[in-house]
Short mmCIF file of C-alpha atoms in Angstrom, two decimals:
data_model
loop_
_atom_site.label_atom_id
_atom_site.label_comp_id
_atom_site.label_asym_id
_atom_site.label_seq_id
_atom_site.Cartn_x
_atom_site.Cartn_y
_atom_site.Cartn_z
CA UNK A 933 -26.12 21.43 -0.03
CA UNK A 934 -26.05 21.91 3.87
CA UNK A 935 -28.98 23.93 4.19
CA UNK A 936 -31.16 21.69 1.98
CA UNK A 937 -30.21 18.68 4.34
CA UNK A 938 -29.52 20.34 7.42
CA UNK A 939 -31.59 18.13 9.09
CA UNK A 940 -29.06 15.31 8.63
CA UNK A 941 -26.04 17.03 7.98
CA UNK A 942 -24.68 19.48 10.49
CA UNK A 943 -22.25 22.52 9.50
CA UNK A 944 -19.03 21.27 10.81
CA UNK A 945 -19.69 17.91 8.60
CA UNK A 946 -20.52 19.70 5.70
CA UNK A 947 -17.38 22.07 5.90
CA UNK A 948 -15.14 18.88 6.12
CA UNK A 949 -16.78 17.43 2.99
CA UNK A 950 -16.15 20.99 1.39
CA UNK A 951 -12.62 20.61 2.29
CA UNK A 952 -12.29 17.15 0.94
CA UNK A 953 -13.74 18.44 -2.30
CA UNK A 954 -11.70 21.44 -2.40
CA UNK A 955 -8.38 19.60 -1.94
CA UNK A 956 -9.29 17.50 -5.20
CA UNK A 957 -9.74 20.88 -7.15
CA UNK A 958 -6.21 22.32 -5.69
CA UNK A 959 -4.35 19.44 -6.93
CA UNK A 960 -5.48 20.33 -10.50
CA UNK A 961 -4.93 23.93 -9.87
CA UNK A 962 -1.30 23.21 -8.71
CA UNK A 963 -0.60 20.77 -11.66
CA UNK A 964 -0.52 17.92 -9.30
CA UNK A 965 -3.55 16.03 -11.03
CA UNK A 966 -5.03 16.23 -14.47
CA UNK A 967 -8.58 16.10 -13.63
CA UNK A 968 -11.12 15.77 -10.76
CA UNK A 969 -12.64 12.60 -10.22
CA UNK A 970 -16.21 13.18 -8.73
CA UNK A 971 -18.01 10.43 -6.70
CA UNK A 972 -21.07 8.96 -7.80
CA UNK A 973 -24.25 8.72 -5.84
CA UNK A 974 -23.70 6.25 -2.96
CA UNK A 975 -19.89 6.05 -3.04
CA UNK A 976 -19.08 8.42 0.04
CA UNK A 977 -18.20 6.07 2.42
CA UNK A 978 -17.11 8.16 5.33
CA UNK A 979 -18.22 11.48 7.13
CA UNK A 980 -16.31 13.27 9.96
CA UNK A 981 -16.55 16.23 12.15
CA UNK A 982 -13.76 19.23 13.08
CA UNK A 983 -13.82 18.39 16.78
CA UNK A 984 -15.38 16.41 19.66
CA UNK A 985 -17.25 19.46 21.11
CA UNK A 986 -19.74 20.29 18.30
CA UNK A 987 -21.35 18.04 15.49
CA UNK A 988 -20.59 14.29 15.42
CA UNK A 989 -19.36 13.74 19.18
CA UNK A 990 -18.22 11.19 21.41
CA UNK A 991 -19.21 10.62 24.74
CA UNK A 992 -19.37 7.89 27.43
CA UNK A 993 -19.24 5.07 24.72
CA UNK A 994 -22.11 6.56 22.40
CA UNK A 995 -21.89 9.13 19.41
CA UNK A 996 -24.28 11.78 19.52
CA UNK A 997 -24.94 13.35 15.89
CA UNK A 998 -27.88 15.69 15.11
CA UNK A 999 -30.38 14.22 17.86
CA UNK A 1000 -28.99 10.65 17.15
CA UNK A 1001 -27.51 8.50 19.82
CA UNK A 1002 -25.61 5.68 18.19
CA UNK A 1003 -24.54 3.08 21.01
CA UNK A 1004 -20.98 1.74 20.47
CA UNK A 1005 -19.78 -1.85 21.28
CA UNK A 1006 -16.33 -2.19 22.98
CA UNK A 1007 -15.08 -5.86 23.67
CA UNK A 1008 -14.71 -6.50 27.38
CA UNK A 1009 -11.45 -7.99 26.98
CA UNK A 1010 -9.99 -5.27 24.57
CA UNK A 1011 -7.19 -3.93 26.79
CA UNK A 1012 -5.80 -2.35 24.01
CA UNK A 1013 -8.87 -0.33 23.29
CA UNK A 1014 -9.43 0.79 26.62
CA UNK A 1015 -6.15 2.06 27.24
CA UNK A 1016 -6.21 4.21 23.89
CA UNK A 1017 -9.28 5.77 24.96
CA UNK A 1018 -7.77 7.34 28.00
CA UNK A 1019 -6.13 9.91 25.55
CA UNK A 1020 -8.16 12.81 24.50
CA UNK A 1021 -10.46 12.61 21.37
CA UNK A 1022 -9.85 14.73 18.54
CA UNK A 1023 -12.40 14.12 16.18
CA UNK A 1024 -15.01 11.26 15.53
CA UNK A 1025 -15.48 9.44 11.78
CA UNK A 1026 -18.43 7.29 10.88
CA UNK A 1027 -17.47 5.08 8.18
CA UNK A 1028 -19.26 2.32 6.34
CA UNK A 1029 -17.60 -1.10 4.68
CA UNK A 1030 -19.39 -3.32 2.65
CA UNK A 1031 -19.29 -6.68 4.37
CA UNK A 1032 -20.76 -9.91 2.78
CA UNK A 1033 -24.00 -8.82 1.44
CA UNK A 1034 -24.79 -5.43 3.44
CA UNK A 1035 -23.00 -2.54 4.92
CA UNK A 1036 -21.72 -2.58 8.11
CA UNK A 1037 -20.89 0.89 10.16
CA UNK A 1038 -17.95 1.69 12.31
CA UNK A 1039 -16.94 4.75 14.58
CA UNK A 1040 -13.11 5.80 14.27
CA UNK A 1041 -11.79 7.74 17.12
CA UNK A 1042 -8.75 10.03 16.03
CA UNK A 1043 -7.26 10.29 19.49
CA UNK A 1044 -4.31 12.81 20.65
CA UNK A 1045 -0.97 11.14 21.74
CA UNK A 1046 0.95 8.17 20.75
CA UNK A 1047 -1.15 4.73 20.73
CA UNK A 1048 -0.47 2.13 23.35
CA UNK A 1049 2.18 -0.66 22.84
CA UNK A 1050 0.26 -4.02 22.27
CA UNK A 1051 1.58 -6.31 25.25
CA UNK A 1052 2.54 -10.08 24.32
CA UNK A 1053 3.80 -12.25 27.09
CA UNK A 1054 5.56 -14.71 24.54
CA UNK A 1055 7.48 -11.95 22.79
CA UNK A 1056 10.71 -10.54 24.39
CA UNK A 1057 12.00 -7.22 23.42
CA UNK A 1058 15.32 -7.55 21.79
CA UNK A 1059 17.67 -4.66 23.31
CA UNK A 1060 20.64 -6.01 21.57
CA UNK A 1061 19.07 -4.64 18.33
CA UNK A 1062 19.37 -0.59 19.45
CA UNK A 1063 21.37 1.39 17.07
CA UNK A 1064 22.13 -1.32 14.71
CA UNK A 1065 21.41 -0.65 10.70
CA UNK A 1066 18.94 -2.23 8.69
CA UNK A 1067 18.93 -1.49 4.75
CA UNK A 1068 15.58 -1.72 2.65
CA UNK A 1069 15.58 -2.53 -1.26
CA UNK A 1070 11.89 -2.36 -2.11
CA UNK A 1071 10.70 -3.13 -5.48
CA UNK A 1072 7.21 -3.40 -7.06
CA UNK A 1073 6.62 -6.69 -5.88
CA UNK A 1074 9.22 -7.77 -3.60
CA UNK A 1075 11.29 -6.46 -0.64
CA UNK A 1076 14.75 -7.29 0.31
CA UNK A 1077 15.95 -6.34 4.14
CA UNK A 1078 19.30 -6.73 5.19
CA UNK A 1079 20.84 -6.32 8.82
CA UNK A 1080 23.72 -7.47 11.01
CA UNK A 1081 21.70 -10.57 12.50
CA UNK A 1082 19.33 -11.55 9.55
CA UNK A 1083 18.34 -11.00 5.86
CA UNK A 1084 15.11 -11.14 4.25
CA UNK A 1085 14.09 -12.05 0.79
CA UNK A 1086 10.25 -12.07 0.41
CA UNK A 1087 7.27 -11.27 -1.54
CA UNK A 1088 5.08 -8.05 -1.00
CA UNK A 1089 1.69 -9.16 0.23
CA UNK A 1090 1.72 -12.66 -0.87
CA UNK A 1091 -1.79 -13.38 -0.05
CA UNK A 1092 -3.32 -10.84 -2.67
CA UNK A 1093 -2.55 -12.50 -6.12
CA UNK A 1094 -5.36 -15.37 -5.35
CA UNK A 1095 -8.12 -12.85 -4.52
CA UNK A 1096 -7.28 -10.93 -7.38
CA UNK A 1097 -7.89 -13.53 -9.95
CA UNK A 1098 -11.28 -14.04 -8.26
CA UNK A 1099 -12.05 -10.53 -8.76
CA UNK A 1100 -10.83 -10.36 -12.00
CA UNK A 1101 -13.47 -13.39 -12.73
CA UNK A 1102 -16.31 -11.87 -11.32
CA UNK A 1103 -15.90 -8.50 -13.46
CA UNK A 1104 -15.63 -10.18 -16.53
CA UNK A 1105 -19.20 -11.87 -15.40
CA UNK A 1106 -20.63 -8.36 -14.71
CA UNK A 1107 -19.37 -7.02 -18.19
CA UNK A 1108 -21.08 -10.00 -19.92
CA UNK A 1109 -24.16 -9.43 -18.30
CA UNK A 1110 -24.22 -5.46 -18.90
CA UNK A 1111 -23.76 -5.75 -22.55
CA UNK A 1112 -26.49 -8.54 -22.91
CA UNK A 1113 -28.99 -6.15 -20.81
CA UNK A 1114 -27.89 -2.87 -22.75
CA UNK A 1115 -26.90 -4.04 -26.45
CA UNK A 1116 -28.02 -0.40 -27.84
CA UNK A 1117 -25.19 1.29 -25.47
CA UNK A 1118 -22.39 -0.61 -27.67
CA UNK A 1119 -20.91 0.10 -31.15
CA UNK A 1120 -20.48 -2.76 -33.37
CA UNK A 1121 -16.54 -2.82 -32.43
CA UNK A 1122 -17.46 -3.28 -28.82
CA UNK A 1123 -16.96 0.20 -27.13
CA UNK A 1124 -19.32 2.09 -25.56
CA UNK A 1125 -21.60 4.50 -27.68
CA UNK A 1126 -21.64 7.71 -25.81
CA UNK A 1127 -24.14 9.18 -28.35
CA UNK A 1128 -26.96 6.83 -26.49
CA UNK A 1129 -28.27 8.55 -23.64
CA UNK A 1130 -30.69 5.81 -22.42
CA UNK A 1131 -30.30 4.60 -18.72
CA UNK A 1132 -28.34 1.46 -18.18
CA UNK A 1133 -30.37 -1.63 -16.97
CA UNK A 1134 -28.55 -3.90 -14.85
CA UNK A 1135 -29.96 -7.28 -14.04
CA UNK A 1136 -30.54 -8.84 -10.67
CA UNK A 1137 -27.33 -11.32 -11.55
CA UNK A 1138 -24.96 -8.15 -12.25
CA UNK A 1139 -26.04 -6.57 -8.77
CA UNK A 1140 -25.27 -10.10 -7.12
CA UNK A 1141 -22.04 -9.93 -8.76
CA UNK A 1142 -21.34 -6.53 -8.04
CA UNK A 1143 -21.89 -7.26 -4.32
CA UNK A 1144 -19.43 -9.86 -4.60
CA UNK A 1145 -17.13 -7.97 -6.00
CA UNK A 1146 -17.20 -5.54 -3.51
CA UNK A 1147 -16.74 -8.48 -0.60
CA UNK A 1148 -13.78 -9.70 -2.53
CA UNK A 1149 -12.09 -5.94 -2.74
CA UNK A 1150 -12.73 -5.46 0.95
CA UNK A 1151 -10.86 -8.90 1.69
CA UNK A 1152 -7.97 -7.77 -0.96
CA UNK A 1153 -7.71 -4.69 0.97
CA UNK A 1154 -7.65 -6.21 4.57
CA UNK A 1155 -5.16 -9.10 3.24
CA UNK A 1156 -2.83 -6.37 1.77
CA UNK A 1157 -2.74 -4.31 4.78
CA UNK A 1158 -2.44 -7.13 7.06
CA UNK A 1159 0.51 -8.59 5.46
CA UNK A 1160 2.32 -5.33 5.07
CA UNK A 1161 1.81 -4.57 9.12
CA UNK A 1162 3.23 -8.18 10.08
CA UNK A 1163 6.30 -7.44 7.56
CA UNK A 1164 6.62 -3.91 8.91
CA UNK A 1165 6.82 -5.27 12.55
CA UNK A 1166 9.24 -8.02 11.49
CA UNK A 1167 11.66 -5.17 10.08
CA UNK A 1168 11.36 -3.11 13.23
CA UNK A 1169 12.42 -5.75 15.48
CA UNK A 1170 15.60 -5.92 13.59
CA UNK A 1171 16.42 -2.34 14.30
CA UNK A 1172 14.85 1.27 14.24
CA UNK A 1173 17.54 2.69 12.28
CA UNK A 1174 16.53 2.06 8.61
CA UNK A 1175 17.82 3.08 5.22
CA UNK A 1176 15.97 3.15 1.91
CA UNK A 1177 16.38 4.02 -1.41
CA UNK A 1178 13.95 7.19 -2.80
CA UNK A 1179 11.27 5.29 -5.13
CA UNK A 1180 8.72 7.17 -7.23
CA UNK A 1181 6.07 4.42 -7.73
CA UNK A 1182 3.84 7.28 -9.16
CA UNK A 1183 6.08 7.20 -12.13
CA UNK A 1184 6.30 3.59 -12.41
CA UNK A 1185 2.57 3.49 -12.82
CA UNK A 1186 2.38 5.98 -15.73
CA UNK A 1187 2.13 4.48 -19.28
CA UNK A 1188 5.65 4.82 -21.39
CA UNK A 1189 5.63 7.98 -23.42
CA UNK A 1190 7.64 6.69 -26.41
CA UNK A 1191 6.19 4.16 -28.71
CA UNK A 1192 8.64 1.35 -29.42
CA UNK A 1193 8.43 -1.16 -32.26
CA UNK A 1194 9.31 -5.11 -31.31
CA UNK A 1195 10.94 -7.60 -33.98
CA UNK A 1196 7.74 -8.30 -35.68
CA UNK A 1197 7.09 -4.66 -36.40
CA UNK A 1198 4.07 -4.21 -34.05
CA UNK A 1199 4.01 -1.63 -31.50
CA UNK A 1200 4.93 -2.43 -27.85
CA UNK A 1201 2.45 -2.24 -25.30
CA UNK A 1202 2.81 1.24 -22.90
CA UNK A 1203 1.62 -0.34 -19.93
CA UNK A 1204 4.37 -0.64 -17.51
CA UNK A 1205 4.07 -1.54 -13.71
CA UNK A 1206 0.35 -0.01 -12.68
CA UNK A 1207 -1.50 -3.35 -12.23
CA UNK A 1208 1.57 -4.75 -10.15
CA UNK A 1209 1.83 -2.08 -7.88
CA UNK A 1210 -1.92 -1.78 -7.31
CA UNK A 1211 -1.85 -5.36 -6.09
CA UNK A 1212 1.11 -5.22 -4.26
CA UNK A 1213 1.03 -1.63 -2.88
CA UNK A 1214 4.92 -1.06 -1.98
CA UNK A 1215 4.57 2.63 -1.04
CA UNK A 1216 1.93 1.27 1.55
CA UNK A 1217 4.64 -0.77 3.34
CA UNK A 1218 6.97 2.34 3.66
CA UNK A 1219 4.31 4.44 5.15
CA UNK A 1220 3.20 2.04 7.65
CA UNK A 1221 7.16 1.57 8.70
CA UNK A 1222 7.24 5.25 8.82
CA UNK A 1223 4.32 5.74 11.01
CA UNK A 1224 5.40 3.01 13.56
CA UNK A 1225 8.42 5.13 13.64
CA UNK A 1226 7.27 8.36 14.35
CA UNK A 1227 5.72 6.74 17.62
CA UNK A 1228 9.52 6.41 18.80
CA UNK A 1229 10.50 9.99 17.76
CA UNK A 1230 12.28 8.15 14.65
CA UNK A 1231 12.54 8.49 10.92
CA UNK A 1232 12.93 6.44 7.49
CA UNK A 1233 16.33 7.45 6.39
CA UNK A 1234 15.98 8.09 2.84
CA UNK A 1235 19.05 7.44 0.48
CA UNK A 1236 19.73 9.28 -2.86
CA UNK A 1237 19.20 6.89 -5.50
CA UNK A 1238 21.38 8.45 -8.23
CA UNK A 1239 24.29 9.08 -6.35
CA UNK A 1240 24.43 5.57 -4.26
CA UNK A 1241 23.60 3.30 -7.41
CA UNK A 1242 23.15 0.44 -5.09
CA UNK A 1243 22.31 -2.06 -8.11
CA UNK A 1244 25.43 -1.24 -10.02
CA UNK A 1245 28.12 -0.84 -7.38
CA UNK A 1246 30.55 -3.35 -6.23
CA UNK A 1247 32.52 -2.62 -2.91
CA UNK A 1248 35.15 -5.49 -3.71
CA UNK A 1249 36.51 -3.84 -6.69
CA UNK A 1250 35.02 -0.31 -5.80
CA UNK A 1251 33.55 0.19 -9.25
CA UNK A 1252 29.79 0.66 -10.96
CA UNK A 1253 28.63 -1.71 -13.50
CA UNK A 1254 25.11 -0.91 -15.06
CA UNK A 1255 23.17 -3.86 -15.34
CA UNK A 1256 19.90 -4.62 -17.24
CA UNK A 1257 16.58 -5.51 -15.14
CA UNK A 1258 16.75 -9.42 -15.96
CA UNK A 1259 20.17 -9.54 -14.51
CA UNK A 1260 18.99 -10.68 -10.95
CA UNK A 1261 22.75 -11.84 -9.86
CA UNK A 1262 25.78 -10.28 -9.21
CA UNK A 1263 29.06 -12.13 -10.23
CA UNK A 1264 31.86 -11.79 -7.86
CA UNK A 1265 34.05 -14.85 -9.59
CA UNK A 1266 33.86 -17.57 -7.39
CA UNK A 1267 30.44 -16.94 -6.00
CA UNK A 1268 27.20 -15.01 -6.88
CA UNK A 1269 25.05 -12.92 -4.78
CA UNK A 1270 21.33 -11.94 -5.42
CA UNK A 1271 21.11 -8.45 -6.65
CA UNK A 1272 18.19 -7.30 -4.34
CA UNK A 1273 19.90 -8.37 -0.84
CA UNK A 1274 23.18 -7.13 -2.19
CA UNK A 1275 21.87 -3.62 -2.67
CA UNK A 1276 19.84 -3.98 0.59
CA UNK A 1277 23.31 -4.63 2.10
CA UNK A 1278 25.13 -1.66 0.52
CA UNK A 1279 22.08 0.59 1.78
CA UNK A 1280 22.54 -0.44 5.52
CA UNK A 1281 26.29 0.25 4.99
CA UNK A 1282 25.56 4.10 3.41
CA UNK A 1283 26.85 7.11 5.21
CA UNK A 1284 24.58 9.12 7.70
CA UNK A 1285 24.14 11.72 4.87
CA UNK A 1286 22.64 9.26 2.26
CA UNK A 1287 25.11 10.17 -0.51
CA UNK A 1288 28.05 7.58 -0.06
CA UNK A 1289 28.62 4.18 0.57
CA UNK A 1290 30.93 3.44 3.41
CA UNK A 1291 33.25 0.61 2.05
CA UNK A 1292 35.15 -0.35 5.13
CA UNK A 1293 31.59 -1.33 6.81
CA UNK A 1294 31.17 -3.29 3.64
CA UNK A 1295 34.32 -5.13 4.15
CA UNK A 1296 34.01 -5.58 7.71
CA UNK A 1297 30.44 -7.08 7.35
CA UNK A 1298 30.35 -8.92 4.28
CA UNK A 1299 31.43 -12.45 5.19
CA UNK A 1300 28.57 -12.62 7.87
CA UNK A 1301 26.33 -11.19 5.17
CA UNK A 1302 27.49 -13.92 2.71
CA UNK A 1303 26.62 -16.78 5.40
CA UNK A 1304 23.18 -15.31 5.92
CA UNK A 1305 22.46 -14.83 2.35
CA UNK A 1306 23.02 -18.34 1.36
CA UNK A 1307 20.64 -19.64 4.33
CA UNK A 1308 18.19 -17.29 2.71
CA UNK A 1309 18.54 -18.25 -0.84
CA UNK A 1310 18.34 -21.61 0.21
CA UNK A 1311 14.81 -20.94 2.05
CA UNK A 1312 13.51 -19.37 -1.06
CA UNK A 1313 14.24 -22.02 -3.10
CA UNK A 1314 12.18 -24.46 -1.17
CA UNK A 1315 9.25 -22.08 -2.17
CA UNK A 1316 6.55 -23.65 -4.34
CA UNK A 1317 6.44 -20.75 -6.84
CA UNK A 1318 8.99 -17.75 -5.92
CA UNK A 1319 8.40 -14.86 -7.78
CA UNK A 1320 10.61 -14.57 -11.14
CA UNK A 1321 11.74 -11.00 -10.03
CA UNK A 1322 13.77 -12.82 -7.41
CA UNK A 1323 15.79 -14.81 -10.21
CA UNK A 1324 15.70 -17.91 -7.91
#
């Protein structure tokens, strides 16, 4: 393909595209995926080079590519960009994103080294948190954080749900328009007739709705990432020694294998948590925290879930009690503790090997945790619609 379009694509850019294609086939070869998903015409959103010496290059504020000279715009008061550009440019990526009713093109520079810190005069560095522990109990839609000075129980990406409803309504309108314009492409039961090879016909209304869906999906993605970045900064302000359970969110996305029958004799749905994980992206939060920790030569400490069993352990009686998923509170007789916050508290007090919980640390820090826990629960109760999974 590069020889056919050599006037538009240089050799190094085509090699990078070929590498991306081979990685998709490689996952199938090594049983990491079941099939290869091909990009449709117009779905390739970015191209990049292999170095900054040939192909797509960045020089003196301009991008050079196959005779093209693309002028880049950097804001005069953007001190962060000016500090970042002092580092060596490894390679250049040209990316496009849909914005409102057309495509906007960006240049992404992949730089060497550690990104500069953003200075904010209104914030002071918290030196008293250095070396202290923080436990993170992350779920599919909520996260509980526990430190010696603060506990947090919050929803993941709280600004995403409202946007998702708008996207769903637009997609329904698109489906109605597509069915009205292509009645012969569907069977009587409403499914697509694969034997009909006629071309699909899309109305102007459909194209307009499709562009609206693109715009809302872009906003959805930006809001989700912004919420995660803010939450990651808040967590890292508590400490840089973080403990979190090992979680396989990909396994939670899969449909259930076994078929279960409910009381009415009907089969239960095999859907699990795929849609919620897609909305909230809990794994993205952990990736952002891990990336920020690597800048400080730190790492996110993973705790062995099967050995710790934070949701079952009781440090007062030193026993394990298995609870059902709908049980959101731990009963200690005279008082109750929210399940996720208590799990975060136990993770904060686990040993360095990630295999055991330090009971002495739990007993020492539990009175303070109980006070912080009650304050946080009162804050959550004042929310308009707290998530059901919090049990508040």
